Tab-separated table of C-alpha atoms in Angstrom:
chain	number	residue	atom	x	y	z
A	1	SER	CA	129.806	-59.289	-24.872
A	2	TYR	CA	127.032	-61.732	-25.685
A	3	VAL	CA	126.768	-64.835	-23.493
A	4	LEU	CA	125.452	-68.278	-24.435
A	5	THR	CA	124.513	-70.673	-21.642
A	6	GLN	CA	124.392	-74.444	-22.071
A	7	PRO	CA	123.824	-77.173	-19.468
A	8	PRO	CA	127.123	-78.923	-18.714
A	9	SER	CA	125.661	-82.354	-19.263
A	10	VAL	CA	122.670	-84.213	-20.640
A	11	SER	CA	122.072	-87.946	-20.310
A	12	VAL	CA	119.706	-90.063	-22.354
A	13	ALA	CA	119.050	-93.745	-22.992
A	14	PRO	CA	119.582	-95.200	-26.453
A	15	GLY	CA	116.566	-94.742	-28.679
A	16	GLN	CA	115.254	-91.806	-26.682
A	17	THR	CA	115.304	-88.109	-27.574
A	18	ALA	CA	117.995	-85.731	-26.336
A	19	ARG	CA	117.391	-82.004	-26.106
A	20	ILE	CA	120.306	-79.648	-25.579
A	21	THR	CA	119.485	-76.038	-24.861
A	22	CYS	CA	121.399	-72.854	-25.534
A	23	GLY	CA	120.238	-69.747	-23.729
A	24	GLY	CA	120.943	-66.160	-24.681
A	25	ASN	CA	119.297	-62.774	-24.536
A	26	ASN	CA	116.786	-62.668	-27.394
A	27	ILE	CA	118.669	-65.483	-29.124
A	28	GLY	CA	115.591	-66.030	-31.275
A	29	SER	CA	116.633	-62.984	-33.289
A	30	LYS	CA	119.962	-64.577	-34.188
A	31	SER	CA	121.032	-67.525	-36.329
A	32	VAL	CA	122.300	-70.397	-34.196
A	33	HIS	CA	124.761	-73.016	-35.321
A	34	TRP	CA	125.535	-76.297	-33.567
A	35	TYR	CA	128.722	-78.365	-33.552
A	36	GLN	CA	129.419	-81.890	-32.403
A	37	GLN	CA	132.865	-82.725	-31.038
A	38	LYS	CA	133.860	-86.274	-30.212
A	39	PRO	CA	136.902	-86.940	-27.992
A	40	GLY	CA	140.167	-86.249	-29.778
A	41	GLN	CA	138.422	-84.986	-32.899
A	42	ALA	CA	137.728	-81.644	-34.497
A	43	PRO	CA	134.225	-80.142	-34.270
A	44	VAL	CA	131.665	-81.026	-36.923
A	45	LEU	CA	128.814	-78.744	-37.971
A	46	VAL	CA	125.530	-80.593	-37.389
A	47	VAL	CA	122.924	-77.808	-37.592
A	48	TYR	CA	123.198	-74.287	-39.007
A	49	ASP	CA	120.888	-71.299	-39.237
A	50	ASP	CA	118.763	-72.635	-36.369
A	51	SER	CA	117.398	-75.719	-38.094
A	52	ASP	CA	119.203	-76.584	-41.337
A	53	ARG	CA	121.363	-79.676	-41.670
A	54	PRO	CA	124.571	-79.919	-43.705
A	55	SER	CA	124.706	-82.752	-46.181
A	56	GLY	CA	125.629	-86.026	-44.540
A	57	ILE	CA	124.100	-85.185	-41.169
A	58	PRO	CA	121.284	-87.578	-40.235
A	59	GLU	CA	117.715	-86.305	-40.080
A	60	ARG	CA	117.744	-87.320	-36.424
A	61	PHE	CA	119.489	-84.006	-35.748
A	62	SER	CA	117.206	-80.984	-35.729
A	63	GLY	CA	117.133	-77.528	-34.249
A	64	SER	CA	114.791	-74.781	-33.172
A	65	ASN	CA	115.185	-71.249	-31.895
A	66	SER	CA	112.729	-68.903	-30.242
A	67	GLY	CA	112.727	-66.259	-27.554
A	68	ASN	CA	115.707	-66.724	-25.273
A	69	THR	CA	116.395	-70.389	-26.023
A	70	ALA	CA	117.701	-72.408	-28.948
A	71	THR	CA	117.458	-76.189	-28.836
A	72	LEU	CA	119.313	-78.999	-30.544
A	73	THR	CA	117.200	-82.143	-30.655
A	74	ILE	CA	118.645	-85.560	-31.354
A	75	SER	CA	116.009	-88.207	-31.980
A	76	ARG	CA	116.528	-91.943	-31.602
A	77	VAL	CA	119.842	-91.371	-29.874
A	78	GLU	CA	122.642	-93.808	-30.640
A	79	ALA	CA	125.827	-94.618	-28.757
A	80	GLY	CA	127.768	-92.859	-31.518
A	81	ASP	CA	126.066	-89.553	-30.680
A	82	GLU	CA	127.959	-89.356	-27.406
A	83	ALA	CA	129.976	-86.150	-27.703
A	84	ASP	CA	130.277	-82.533	-26.656
A	85	TYR	CA	127.874	-80.170	-28.371
A	86	TYR	CA	128.438	-76.437	-28.792
A	87	CYS	CA	126.078	-73.711	-29.919
A	88	GLN	CA	127.421	-70.656	-31.729
A	89	VAL	CA	126.087	-67.279	-32.791
A	90	TRP	CA	127.364	-64.149	-34.469
A	91	ASP	CA	126.904	-60.994	-32.421
A	92	SER	CA	127.964	-57.593	-33.734
A	93	SER	CA	129.866	-56.718	-30.581
A	94	SER	CA	133.429	-56.757	-29.355
A	95	ASP	CA	133.620	-60.556	-29.423
A	96	PRO	CA	131.510	-61.233	-32.500
A	97	TRP	CA	131.668	-65.018	-32.688
A	98	VAL	CA	130.419	-66.591	-29.486
A	99	PHE	CA	130.339	-70.244	-28.464
A	100	GLY	CA	128.334	-71.713	-25.649
A	101	GLY	CA	130.258	-73.496	-22.939
A	102	GLY	CA	129.391	-76.895	-24.375
A	103	THR	CA	127.177	-79.775	-23.289
A	104	LYS	CA	128.444	-83.300	-22.791
A	105	LEU	CA	125.883	-85.780	-24.084
A	106	THR	CA	126.091	-89.143	-22.352
A	107	VAL	CA	124.266	-92.135	-23.791
A	108	LEU	CA	123.369	-94.388	-20.890
B	1	GLU	CA	137.999	-83.636	-50.387
B	2	VAL	CA	138.428	-80.549	-48.226
B	3	GLN	CA	141.580	-80.665	-46.122
B	4	LEU	CA	142.886	-78.160	-43.619
B	5	VAL	CA	146.274	-78.910	-42.098
B	6	GLU	CA	147.615	-76.726	-39.332
B	7	SER	CA	151.269	-76.448	-38.392
B	8	GLY	CA	153.627	-74.261	-36.396
B	9	GLY	CA	152.558	-75.080	-32.868
B	10	GLY	CA	154.958	-75.942	-30.094
B	11	LEU	CA	156.330	-74.983	-26.712
B	12	VAL	CA	157.165	-71.296	-26.328
B	13	GLN	CA	158.094	-69.087	-23.414
B	14	PRO	CA	155.784	-66.334	-22.202
B	15	GLY	CA	156.319	-63.104	-24.087
B	16	ARG	CA	157.681	-64.833	-27.177
B	17	SER	CA	156.130	-65.218	-30.616
B	18	LEU	CA	154.864	-68.040	-32.786
B	19	ARG	CA	153.401	-68.219	-36.282
B	20	LEU	CA	150.754	-70.773	-37.146
B	21	SER	CA	149.972	-71.865	-40.680
B	22	CYS	CA	147.010	-73.654	-42.225
B	23	ALA	CA	147.375	-75.317	-45.616
B	24	ALA	CA	144.072	-75.677	-47.444
B	25	SER	CA	143.165	-78.005	-50.280
B	26	GLY	CA	140.140	-79.533	-51.952
B	27	PHE	CA	138.237	-76.275	-52.462
B	28	THR	CA	138.686	-72.840	-54.030
B	29	PHE	CA	140.435	-71.155	-51.135
B	30	ASP	CA	139.838	-67.558	-52.183
B	31	ASP	CA	136.069	-68.112	-52.325
B	32	TYR	CA	135.755	-68.439	-48.565
B	33	ALA	CA	136.402	-66.649	-45.315
B	34	MET	CA	138.612	-68.463	-42.826
B	35	HIS	CA	138.885	-68.533	-39.045
B	36	TRP	CA	141.076	-69.581	-36.165
B	37	VAL	CA	139.363	-71.192	-33.163
B	38	ARG	CA	141.176	-72.452	-30.082
B	39	GLN	CA	140.435	-74.901	-27.308
B	40	ALA	CA	142.335	-74.882	-24.058
B	41	PRO	CA	142.970	-78.338	-22.552
B	42	GLY	CA	139.711	-79.731	-21.212
B	43	LYS	CA	137.826	-76.540	-22.055
B	44	GLY	CA	135.365	-75.298	-24.658
B	45	LEU	CA	135.754	-73.611	-28.023
B	46	GLU	CA	136.872	-69.994	-28.298
B	47	TRP	CA	136.878	-68.035	-31.528
B	48	VAL	CA	140.193	-66.249	-32.022
B	49	SER	CA	140.124	-64.473	-35.365
B	50	GLY	CA	138.562	-64.447	-38.815
B	51	ILE	CA	139.443	-63.074	-42.250
B	52	SER	CA	137.222	-62.581	-45.270
B	53	TRP	CA	137.938	-64.035	-48.679
B	54	ASN	CA	139.930	-61.015	-49.862
B	55	SER	CA	141.352	-59.944	-46.479
B	56	GLY	CA	139.095	-56.906	-46.606
B	57	SER	CA	137.380	-57.740	-43.331
B	58	ILE	CA	139.234	-59.012	-40.278
B	59	GLY	CA	138.105	-59.589	-36.724
B	60	TYR	CA	139.691	-60.579	-33.437
B	61	ALA	CA	138.538	-61.711	-30.044
B	62	ASP	CA	139.173	-59.158	-27.334
B	63	SER	CA	141.502	-61.619	-25.613
B	64	VAL	CA	143.999	-61.502	-28.502
B	65	LYS	CA	143.415	-58.070	-30.040
B	66	GLY	CA	146.675	-56.184	-30.427
B	67	ARG	CA	148.773	-59.335	-29.979
B	68	PHE	CA	147.647	-61.655	-32.771
B	69	THR	CA	147.490	-60.954	-36.509
B	70	ILE	CA	145.609	-63.062	-39.016
B	71	SER	CA	146.523	-63.118	-42.687
B	72	ARG	CA	146.074	-65.228	-45.782
B	73	ASP	CA	147.875	-65.869	-49.043
B	74	ASN	CA	145.326	-66.922	-51.631
B	75	ALA	CA	148.047	-67.760	-54.129
B	76	LYS	CA	149.421	-70.313	-51.684
B	77	ASN	CA	146.037	-71.500	-50.334
B	78	SER	CA	147.276	-70.706	-46.868
B	79	LEU	CA	146.028	-69.047	-43.696
B	80	TYR	CA	148.299	-67.697	-40.979
B	81	LEU	CA	148.156	-66.527	-37.395
B	82	GLN	CA	151.040	-64.464	-36.050
B	83	MET	CA	150.963	-64.656	-32.271
B	84	ASN	CA	153.057	-62.169	-30.300
B	85	SER	CA	153.432	-61.494	-26.574
B	86	LEU	CA	152.168	-64.969	-25.783
B	87	ARG	CA	150.729	-65.699	-22.372
B	88	ALA	CA	150.112	-68.868	-20.402
B	89	GLU	CA	146.387	-68.469	-21.061
B	90	ASP	CA	147.025	-68.739	-24.814
B	91	THR	CA	147.882	-72.411	-24.304
B	92	ALA	CA	145.436	-74.333	-26.467
B	93	LEU	CA	144.831	-76.461	-29.510
B	94	TYR	CA	144.422	-74.039	-32.407
B	95	TYR	CA	142.022	-75.026	-35.176
B	96	CYS	CA	141.799	-73.585	-38.646
B	97	ALA	CA	138.193	-73.505	-39.866
B	98	LYS	CA	136.560	-72.744	-43.194
B	99	SER	CA	133.460	-70.580	-43.474
B	100	VAL	CA	130.562	-71.518	-45.730
B	101	GLY	CA	130.821	-68.101	-47.409
B	102	ILE	CA	133.027	-65.124	-48.176
B	103	SER	CA	132.237	-63.086	-45.060
B	104	ILE	CA	133.476	-63.501	-41.513
B	105	GLU	CA	129.991	-62.553	-40.310
B	106	GLN	CA	126.981	-64.812	-39.636
B	107	GLN	CA	128.098	-67.817	-41.675
B	108	PRO	CA	129.041	-71.034	-39.850
B	109	PHE	CA	132.228	-73.057	-40.138
B	110	ASP	CA	131.764	-76.196	-42.211
B	111	TYR	CA	135.249	-77.723	-42.165
B	112	TRP	CA	137.877	-77.811	-39.455
B	113	GLY	CA	141.473	-78.993	-39.336
B	114	GLN	CA	142.798	-81.306	-36.655
B	115	GLY	CA	144.549	-78.485	-34.846
B	116	THR	CA	148.051	-77.584	-33.753
B	117	LEU	CA	148.962	-77.414	-30.079
B	118	VAL	CA	150.475	-74.257	-28.627
B	119	THR	CA	151.931	-74.459	-25.137
B	120	VAL	CA	153.099	-71.267	-23.458
B	121	SER	CA	155.280	-72.034	-20.488
B	122	SER	CA	158.635	-71.151	-19.019
């Protein structure tokens, strides 16, 4: 089955830019979705189809996808962005919906 | 306001069964595919199963195939997950999630419930 690889953790100072990667074989040919999950809460969709934002999600959240890496970029990071972030793709294989292992974003 | 409320979780012995339910409101239920996603304690997200708007397309993760059955009742705005032959590794918080479209393929999940906890232990 398809595998998505994320770094376990990313740390960034407030006001700086955080980049969270999601690696997969030729992931650039797939649509990548990103979810934010704060402690004790359900996941929230923050970016879909590589780079689109649902209504209500700040413009500070953006995404890109090319080659073997998709990236979630959070600009002007705030303390409230501290959370786990998961990438997700659909793959027409035995386990069609795949999540990355998650990345814990720490705001220093 | 979209609401998804899961129920039916609890403590169950290995090998036994449990049925989860998800009550949906605030949207036209039969216009959207629905999914179950689980999260073991301290772990990441794992997709479990999905069902299209009219139950015509259903999918399962390999880890639950043959043991779990997803279904929906559009008249009752409800989603279900029948879990049989439960194992310790099925212990997790089970989320109900709404798709942005009618298909279980490609389209992301835009609303999630708060989850119901399933603990499989003797």
